Amino acid sequence: MKCMKCGVEAVFQRLYSGEALCRNHYLRSVEQRVYTAIKSRRMLTPTDTTAVALSGGKDSTALLHILHGLEKRFPKAKLAAVTVDEGIKGYRREALAIARENCARLGVEHAVVSFKEFYGLSLDAVVRRVRKLKSGLTPCAYCGVLRRKALNHAAKRLNASKLATAHNLDDFVQTLLLNIFHGDIYRLTRTEPVTTESGGRFVVRIKPLYEVPEAETALYAYLQGIKFQSTPCPYAGTALRSDLRVIVNGMESKHPGIKYTILRTFEKVIPAIKEETKCVELRTCGNCGDPSIGNLCKPCEMLQQINVI
Ligand code: SF4
Ligand code: ZN
């Protein structure tokens, strides 16, 4: 199989588009897809300070390298990275070392914020309390909500104007479907490549990889020789998201392109759903002051459940 652009031996064929590409054209095509998403969704300006949420996994590490390549073209832009140390025994330490190594290699400022320092307890301690409560929620449910708040805090400390997260096409589609299965229409309308909040308490969040399938970010990192953590989190696989991943991947292998079809469908219907739900009025969290739907924001509600606040 030859590269359709230059005739050199191809390393990858995209089943959903039929393209066969050599190493160089493959790498350029992934970068181009990210740059196009950034441009068409107006994710960045030439003077932005962007904090990348860097977990040390393949997606966030690939994103850091791609944005670093882009930053070099804009002398007034600044790139930084933030890693959240949730406190997961036997897992996070390796990821932190890899994150540090990548930042040092690229000369990117790197900040670390831990659950222990920010909330007073590690995720492992949260999980122990949650298991006693038998709330039915998975470790990932707490981790995701608490990480989001910690990341925002760290990005603000770095004076970042944008917070870039490494959600790829698979994550994005799973999140859209998860919100349907949870019946969470408000969150569904907030599942977008760029998320802003008018009160200014949250740094604008962008998802530059949202058009790149997970398998393609993995191949990108591998072909670039980027070091990333491949050990899975011990809590992974406990959430509904894992079931959805298997279902959607099964559908994609039978019907190539179905992930993009789901994405494009939601892109069309979300504006209409937003219109219907715009009466949802945001309040202020009684504990931390962040915007919330109820008396408390979601992270504070979870912390109250496990008697932290
Ligand atoms: Fe957190 Fe779940 Fe990811 Fe582990 S797999 S880091 S618990 S969200
Ligand atoms: Zn709160």
PDB file of N, CA and C in Angstrom, residues 28-104:
ATOM      1  N   ARG A  28       1.545  15.018   9.357  1.00  0.00           N
ATOM      2  CA  ARG A  28       1.060  16.345   8.925  1.00  0.00           C
ATOM      3  C   ARG A  28      -0.460  16.376   8.910  1.00  0.00           C
ATOM      4  N   SER A  29      -1.088  15.257   8.511  1.00  0.00           N
ATOM      5  CA  SER A  29      -2.560  15.256   8.400  1.00  0.00           C
ATOM      6  C   SER A  29      -3.213  15.398   9.781  1.00  0.00           C
ATOM      7  N   VAL A  30      -2.610  14.768  10.802  1.00  0.00           N
ATOM      8  CA  VAL A  30      -3.178  14.896  12.154  1.00  0.00           C
ATOM      9  C   VAL A  30      -3.008  16.337  12.632  1.00  0.00           C
ATOM     10  N   GLU A  31      -1.792  16.890  12.430  1.00  0.00           N
ATOM     11  CA  GLU A  31      -1.558  18.278  12.865  1.00  0.00           C
ATOM     12  C   GLU A  31      -2.520  19.223  12.144  1.00  0.00           C
ATOM     13  N   GLN A  32      -2.695  18.972  10.841  1.00  0.00           N
ATOM     14  CA  GLN A  32      -3.570  19.846  10.063  1.00  0.00           C
ATOM     15  C   GLN A  32      -5.007  19.785  10.575  1.00  0.00           C
ATOM     16  N   ARG A  33      -5.421  18.581  10.989  1.00  0.00           N
ATOM     17  CA  ARG A  33      -6.801  18.463  11.488  1.00  0.00           C
ATOM     18  C   ARG A  33      -6.975  19.258  12.782  1.00  0.00           C
ATOM     19  N   VAL A  34      -5.920  19.249  13.607  1.00  0.00           N
ATOM     20  CA  VAL A  34      -5.981  20.013  14.861  1.00  0.00           C
ATOM     21  C   VAL A  34      -5.971  21.516  14.541  1.00  0.00           C
ATOM     22  N   TYR A  35      -5.095  21.941  13.640  1.00  0.00           N
ATOM     23  CA  TYR A  35      -5.022  23.375  13.307  1.00  0.00           C
ATOM     24  C   TYR A  35      -6.344  23.857  12.705  1.00  0.00           C
ATOM     25  N   THR A  36      -6.948  23.014  11.856  1.00  0.00           N
ATOM     26  CA  THR A  36      -8.222  23.397  11.236  1.00  0.00           C
ATOM     27  C   THR A  36      -9.306  23.549  12.302  1.00  0.00           C
ATOM     28  N   ALA A  37      -9.319  22.622  13.273  1.00  0.00           N
ATOM     29  CA  ALA A  37     -10.325  22.707  14.356  1.00  0.00           C
ATOM     30  C   ALA A  37     -10.106  23.995  15.152  1.00  0.00           C
ATOM     31  N   ILE A  38      -8.845  24.310  15.440  1.00  0.00           N
ATOM     32  CA  ILE A  38      -8.536  25.519  16.220  1.00  0.00           C
ATOM     33  C   ILE A  38      -9.012  26.761  15.467  1.00  0.00           C
ATOM     34  N   LYS A  39      -8.748  26.773  14.152  1.00  0.00           N
ATOM     35  CA  LYS A  39      -9.108  27.942  13.352  1.00  0.00           C
ATOM     36  C   LYS A  39     -10.624  28.046  13.175  1.00  0.00           C
ATOM     37  N   SER A  40     -11.247  26.958  12.781  1.00  0.00           N
ATOM     38  CA  SER A  40     -12.682  27.058  12.467  1.00  0.00           C
ATOM     39  C   SER A  40     -13.514  27.317  13.720  1.00  0.00           C
ATOM     40  N   ARG A  41     -13.058  26.838  14.868  1.00  0.00           N
ATOM     41  CA  ARG A  41     -13.813  27.063  16.111  1.00  0.00           C
ATOM     42  C   ARG A  41     -13.256  28.239  16.906  1.00  0.00           C
ATOM     43  N   ARG A  42     -12.343  28.972  16.315  1.00  0.00           N
ATOM     44  CA  ARG A  42     -11.708  30.148  16.957  1.00  0.00           C
ATOM     45  C   ARG A  42     -11.264  29.824  18.382  1.00  0.00           C
ATOM     46  N   MET A  43     -10.499  28.729  18.519  1.00  0.00           N
ATOM     47  CA  MET A  43     -10.083  28.293  19.857  1.00  0.00           C
ATOM     48  C   MET A  43      -8.981  29.172  20.423  1.00  0.00           C
ATOM     49  N   LEU A  44      -8.086  29.636  19.555  1.00  0.00           N
ATOM     50  CA  LEU A  44      -6.920  30.387  20.055  1.00  0.00           C
ATOM     51  C   LEU A  44      -6.723  31.674  19.300  1.00  0.00           C
ATOM     52  N   THR A  45      -6.102  32.647  19.977  1.00  0.00           N
ATOM     53  CA  THR A  45      -5.667  33.875  19.313  1.00  0.00           C
ATOM     54  C   THR A  45      -4.133  33.893  19.378  1.00  0.00           C
ATOM     55  N   PRO A  46      -3.474  34.729  18.583  1.00  0.00           N
ATOM     56  CA  PRO A  46      -1.998  34.707  18.563  1.00  0.00           C
ATOM     57  C   PRO A  46      -1.357  35.150  19.880  1.00  0.00           C
ATOM     58  N   THR A  47      -2.164  35.704  20.810  1.00  0.00           N
ATOM     59  CA  THR A  47      -1.549  36.183  22.064  1.00  0.00           C
ATOM     60  C   THR A  47      -2.007  35.371  23.287  1.00  0.00           C
ATOM     61  N   ASP A  48      -2.658  34.258  23.053  1.00  0.00           N
ATOM     62  CA  ASP A  48      -3.161  33.462  24.181  1.00  0.00           C
ATOM     63  C   ASP A  48      -2.041  32.805  24.984  1.00  0.00           C
ATOM     64  N   THR A  49      -2.275  32.700  26.293  1.00  0.00           N
ATOM     65  CA  THR A  49      -1.457  31.814  27.124  1.00  0.00           C
ATOM     66  C   THR A  49      -2.298  30.569  27.314  1.00  0.00           C
ATOM     67  N   THR A  50      -1.812  29.452  26.789  1.00  0.00           N
ATOM     68  CA  THR A  50      -2.594  28.211  26.828  1.00  0.00           C
ATOM     69  C   THR A  50      -1.989  27.236  27.820  1.00  0.00           C
ATOM     70  N   ALA A  51      -2.812  26.766  28.738  1.00  0.00           N
ATOM     71  CA  ALA A  51      -2.372  25.717  29.659  1.00  0.00           C
ATOM     72  C   ALA A  51      -2.922  24.397  29.134  1.00  0.00           C
ATOM     73  N   VAL A  52      -2.045  23.447  28.884  1.00  0.00           N
ATOM     74  CA  VAL A  52      -2.494  22.128  28.435  1.00  0.00           C
ATOM     75  C   VAL A  52      -2.695  21.251  29.665  1.00  0.00           C
ATOM     76  N   ALA A  53      -3.846  20.615  29.760  1.00  0.00           N
ATOM     77  CA  ALA A  53      -4.090  19.664  30.859  1.00  0.00           C
ATOM     78  C   ALA A  53      -3.331  18.387  30.507  1.00  0.00           C
ATOM     79  N   LEU A  54      -2.188  18.220  31.127  1.00  0.00           N
ATOM     80  CA  LEU A  54      -1.258  17.154  30.727  1.00  0.00           C
ATOM     81  C   LEU A  54      -1.284  16.008  31.736  1.00  0.00           C
ATOM     82  N   SER A  55      -1.877  14.888  31.330  1.00  0.00           N
ATOM     83  CA  SER A  55      -1.937  13.749  32.269  1.00  0.00           C
ATOM     84  C   SER A  55      -0.703  12.874  32.157  1.00  0.00           C
ATOM     85  N   GLY A  56      -0.009  12.971  31.011  1.00  0.00           N
ATOM     86  CA  GLY A  56       1.126  12.070  30.775  1.00  0.00           C
ATOM     87  C   GLY A  56       0.729  10.911  29.873  1.00  0.00           C
ATOM     88  N   GLY A  57      -0.562  10.808  29.541  1.00  0.00           N
ATOM     89  CA  GLY A  57      -1.048   9.773  28.617  1.00  0.00           C
ATOM     90  C   GLY A  57      -0.812  10.203  27.170  1.00  0.00           C
ATOM     91  N   LYS A  58      -1.172   9.319  26.246  1.00  0.00           N
ATOM     92  CA  LYS A  58      -0.857   9.575  24.830  1.00  0.00           C
ATOM     93  C   LYS A  58      -1.544  10.820  24.260  1.00  0.00           C
ATOM     94  N   ASP A  59      -2.811  11.027  24.629  1.00  0.00           N
ATOM     95  CA  ASP A  59      -3.558  12.131  24.028  1.00  0.00           C
ATOM     96  C   ASP A  59      -3.016  13.491  24.465  1.00  0.00           C
ATOM     97  N   SER A  60      -2.884  13.664  25.776  1.00  0.00           N
ATOM     98  CA  SER A  60      -2.454  14.982  26.253  1.00  0.00           C
ATOM     99  C   SER A  60      -0.992  15.256  25.884  1.00  0.00           C
ATOM    100  N   THR A  61      -0.170  14.204  25.848  1.00  0.00           N
ATOM    101  CA  THR A  61       1.230  14.430  25.495  1.00  0.00           C
ATOM    102  C   THR A  61       1.341  14.773  24.007  1.00  0.00           C
ATOM    103  N   ALA A  62       0.563  14.067  23.170  1.00  0.00           N
ATOM    104  CA  ALA A  62       0.558  14.408  21.739  1.00  0.00           C
ATOM    105  C   ALA A  62       0.057  15.841  21.545  1.00  0.00           C
ATOM    106  N   LEU A  63      -0.994  16.217  22.300  1.00  0.00           N
ATOM    107  CA  LEU A  63      -1.536  17.580  22.175  1.00  0.00           C
ATOM    108  C   LEU A  63      -0.480  18.623  22.531  1.00  0.00           C
ATOM    109  N   LEU A  64       0.270  18.365  23.599  1.00  0.00           N
ATOM    110  CA  LEU A  64       1.312  19.315  24.011  1.00  0.00           C
ATOM    111  C   LEU A  64       2.317  19.514  22.863  1.00  0.00           C
ATOM    112  N   HIS A  65       2.731  18.415  22.240  1.00  0.00           N
ATOM    113  CA  HIS A  65       3.714  18.510  21.153  1.00  0.00           C
ATOM    114  C   HIS A  65       3.123  19.242  19.945  1.00  0.00           C
ATOM    115  N   ILE A  66       1.866  18.964  19.627  1.00  0.00           N
ATOM    116  CA  ILE A  66       1.247  19.628  18.462  1.00  0.00           C
ATOM    117  C   ILE A  66       1.097  21.132  18.721  1.00  0.00           C
ATOM    118  N   LEU A  67       0.638  21.491  19.928  1.00  0.00           N
ATOM    119  CA  LEU A  67       0.467  22.920  20.241  1.00  0.00           C
ATOM    120  C   LEU A  67       1.822  23.611  20.337  1.00  0.00           C
ATOM    121  N   HIS A  68       2.836  22.887  20.757  1.00  0.00           N
ATOM    122  CA  HIS A  68       4.184  23.461  20.818  1.00  0.00           C
ATOM    123  C   HIS A  68       4.645  23.819  19.404  1.00  0.00           C
ATOM    124  N   GLY A  69       4.339  22.932  18.438  1.00  0.00           N
ATOM    125  CA  GLY A  69       4.684  23.204  17.035  1.00  0.00           C
ATOM    126  C   GLY A  69       3.963  24.445  16.537  1.00  0.00           C
ATOM    127  N   LEU A  70       2.723  24.623  16.969  1.00  0.00           N
ATOM    128  CA  LEU A  70       1.922  25.767  16.537  1.00  0.00           C
ATOM    129  C   LEU A  70       2.409  27.052  17.214  1.00  0.00           C
ATOM    130  N   GLU A  71       2.741  26.948  18.478  1.00  0.00           N
ATOM    131  CA  GLU A  71       3.148  28.122  19.263  1.00  0.00           C
ATOM    132  C   GLU A  71       4.372  28.802  18.658  1.00  0.00           C
ATOM    133  N   LYS A  72       5.265  27.971  18.070  1.00  0.00           N
ATOM    134  CA  LYS A  72       6.504  28.537  17.492  1.00  0.00           C
ATOM    135  C   LYS A  72       6.221  29.540  16.377  1.00  0.00           C
ATOM    136  N   ARG A  73       5.032  29.399  15.766  1.00  0.00           N
ATOM    137  CA  ARG A  73       4.686  30.325  14.672  1.00  0.00           C
ATOM    138  C   ARG A  73       4.152  31.659  15.198  1.00  0.00           C
ATOM    139  N   PHE A  74       3.813  31.700  16.503  1.00  0.00           N
ATOM    140  CA  PHE A  74       3.217  32.927  17.062  1.00  0.00           C
ATOM    141  C   PHE A  74       4.049  33.424  18.237  1.00  0.00           C
ATOM    142  N   PRO A  75       4.955  34.381  18.007  1.00  0.00           N
ATOM    143  CA  PRO A  75       5.896  34.794  19.048  1.00  0.00           C
ATOM    144  C   PRO A  75       5.244  35.325  20.322  1.00  0.00           C
ATOM    145  N   LYS A  76       4.003  35.814  20.234  1.00  0.00           N
ATOM    146  CA  LYS A  76       3.372  36.370  21.446  1.00  0.00           C
ATOM    147  C   LYS A  76       2.546  35.332  22.205  1.00  0.00           C
ATOM    148  N   ALA A  77       2.414  34.130  21.628  1.00  0.00           N
ATOM    149  CA  ALA A  77       1.643  33.078  22.304  1.00  0.00           C
ATOM    150  C   ALA A  77       2.533  32.388  23.324  1.00  0.00           C
ATOM    151  N   LYS A  78       1.893  31.857  24.390  1.00  0.00           N
ATOM    152  CA  LYS A  78       2.664  31.148  25.414  1.00  0.00           C
ATOM    153  C   LYS A  78       1.985  29.824  25.723  1.00  0.00           C
ATOM    154  N   LEU A  79       2.822  28.817  25.923  1.00  0.00           N
ATOM    155  CA  LEU A  79       2.295  27.492  26.234  1.00  0.00           C
ATOM    156  C   LEU A  79       2.786  27.054  27.596  1.00  0.00           C
ATOM    157  N   ALA A  80       1.890  26.468  28.380  1.00  0.00           N
ATOM    158  CA  ALA A  80       2.267  25.923  29.689  1.00  0.00           C
ATOM    159  C   ALA A  80       1.517  24.594  29.850  1.00  0.00           C
ATOM    160  N   ALA A  81       1.834  23.870  30.893  1.00  0.00           N
ATOM    161  CA  ALA A  81       1.134  22.595  31.116  1.00  0.00           C
ATOM    162  C   ALA A  81       0.771  22.453  32.583  1.00  0.00           C
ATOM    163  N   VAL A  82      -0.350  21.791  32.833  1.00  0.00           N
ATOM    164  CA  VAL A  82      -0.816  21.567  34.198  1.00  0.00           C
ATOM    165  C   VAL A  82      -1.106  20.084  34.369  1.00  0.00           C
ATOM    166  N   THR A  83      -0.557  19.494  35.404  1.00  0.00           N
ATOM    167  CA  THR A  83      -0.878  18.093  35.692  1.00  0.00           C
ATOM    168  C   THR A  83      -1.578  18.016  37.039  1.00  0.00           C
ATOM    169  N   VAL A  84      -2.667  17.265  37.075  1.00  0.00           N
ATOM    170  CA  VAL A  84      -3.359  17.048  38.337  1.00  0.00           C
ATOM    171  C   VAL A  84      -2.902  15.707  38.906  1.00  0.00           C
ATOM    172  N   ASP A  85      -2.402  15.766  40.125  1.00  0.00           N
ATOM    173  CA  ASP A  85      -2.032  14.533  40.829  1.00  0.00           C
ATOM    174  C   ASP A  85      -3.214  14.158  41.713  1.00  0.00           C
ATOM    175  N   GLU A  86      -4.020  13.231  41.222  1.00  0.00           N
ATOM    176  CA  GLU A  86      -5.253  12.874  41.952  1.00  0.00           C
ATOM    177  C   GLU A  86      -4.944  12.119  43.232  1.00  0.00           C
ATOM    178  N   GLY A  87      -3.769  11.477  43.235  1.00  0.00           N
ATOM    179  CA  GLY A  87      -3.423  10.643  44.398  1.00  0.00           C
ATOM    180  C   GLY A  87      -3.960   9.238  44.180  1.00  0.00           C
ATOM    181  N   ILE A  88      -3.402   8.571  43.151  1.00  0.00           N
ATOM    182  CA  ILE A  88      -3.808   7.190  42.833  1.00  0.00           C
ATOM    183  C   ILE A  88      -2.542   6.354  42.981  1.00  0.00           C
ATOM    184  N   LYS A  89      -2.537   5.539  44.012  1.00  0.00           N
ATOM    185  CA  LYS A  89      -1.327   4.786  44.357  1.00  0.00           C
ATOM    186  C   LYS A  89      -0.884   3.883  43.195  1.00  0.00           C
ATOM    187  N   GLY A  90       0.415   3.914  42.917  1.00  0.00           N
ATOM    188  CA  GLY A  90       0.985   3.023  41.916  1.00  0.00           C
ATOM    189  C   GLY A  90       0.692   3.434  40.487  1.00  0.00           C
ATOM    190  N   TYR A  91       0.103   4.609  40.284  1.00  0.00           N
ATOM    191  CA  TYR A  91      -0.258   5.008  38.913  1.00  0.00           C
ATOM    192  C   TYR A  91       0.256   6.410  38.567  1.00  0.00           C
ATOM    193  N   ARG A  92      -0.083   7.379  39.404  1.00  0.00           N
ATOM    194  CA  ARG A  92       0.176   8.756  39.021  1.00  0.00           C
ATOM    195  C   ARG A  92       1.659   9.155  39.033  1.00  0.00           C
ATOM    196  N   ARG A  93       2.449   8.482  39.868  1.00  0.00           N
ATOM    197  CA  ARG A  93       3.853   8.882  39.970  1.00  0.00           C
ATOM    198  C   ARG A  93       4.578   8.751  38.617  1.00  0.00           C
ATOM    199  N   GLU A  94       4.344   7.638  37.935  1.00  0.00           N
ATOM    200  CA  GLU A  94       5.000   7.416  36.642  1.00  0.00           C
ATOM    201  C   GLU A  94       4.533   8.478  35.628  1.00  0.00           C
ATOM    202  N   ALA A  95       3.227   8.762  35.646  1.00  0.00           N
ATOM    203  CA  ALA A  95       2.676   9.745  34.711  1.00  0.00           C
ATOM    204  C   ALA A  95       3.273  11.125  34.957  1.00  0.00           C
ATOM    205  N   LEU A  96       3.459  11.453  36.235  1.00  0.00           N
ATOM    206  CA  LEU A  96       4.036  12.768  36.581  1.00  0.00           C
ATOM    207  C   LEU A  96       5.454  12.890  36.051  1.00  0.00           C
ATOM    208  N   ALA A  97       6.230  11.815  36.183  1.00  0.00           N
ATOM    209  CA  ALA A  97       7.615  11.844  35.709  1.00  0.00           C
ATOM    210  C   ALA A  97       7.638  12.031  34.193  1.00  0.00           C
ATOM    211  N   ILE A  98       6.719  11.352  33.495  1.00  0.00           N
ATOM    212  CA  ILE A  98       6.674  11.464  32.029  1.00  0.00           C
ATOM    213  C   ILE A  98       6.236  12.874  31.620  1.00  0.00           C
ATOM    214  N   ALA A  99       5.268  13.412  32.336  1.00  0.00           N
ATOM    215  CA  ALA A  99       4.796  14.773  32.034  1.00  0.00           C
ATOM    216  C   ALA A  99       5.952  15.769  32.207  1.00  0.00           C
ATOM    217  N   ARG A 100       6.674  15.622  33.311  1.00  0.00           N
ATOM    218  CA  ARG A 100       7.815  16.519  33.572  1.00  0.00           C
ATOM    219  C   ARG A 100       8.853  16.418  32.464  1.00  0.00           C
ATOM    220  N   GLU A 101       9.138  15.185  32.065  1.00  0.00           N
ATOM    221  CA  GLU A 101      10.171  14.950  31.049  1.00  0.00           C
ATOM    222  C   GLU A 101       9.785  15.603  29.718  1.00  0.00           C
ATOM    223  N   ASN A 102       8.521  15.459  29.330  1.00  0.00           N
ATOM    224  CA  ASN A 102       8.075  16.059  28.071  1.00  0.00           C
ATOM    225  C   ASN A 102       8.139  17.583  28.125  1.00  0.00           C
ATOM    226  N   CYS A 103       7.750  18.159  29.265  1.00  0.00           N
ATOM    227  CA  CYS A 103       7.779  19.628  29.391  1.00  0.00           C
ATOM    228  C   CYS A 103       9.214  20.118  29.340  1.00  0.00           C
ATOM    229  N   ALA A 104      10.122  19.395  30.010  1.00  0.00           N
ATOM    230  CA  ALA A 104      11.528  19.814  30.016  1.00  0.00           C
ATOM    231  C   ALA A 104      12.085  19.737  28.595  1.00  0.00           C
TER     232      ALA A 104
END
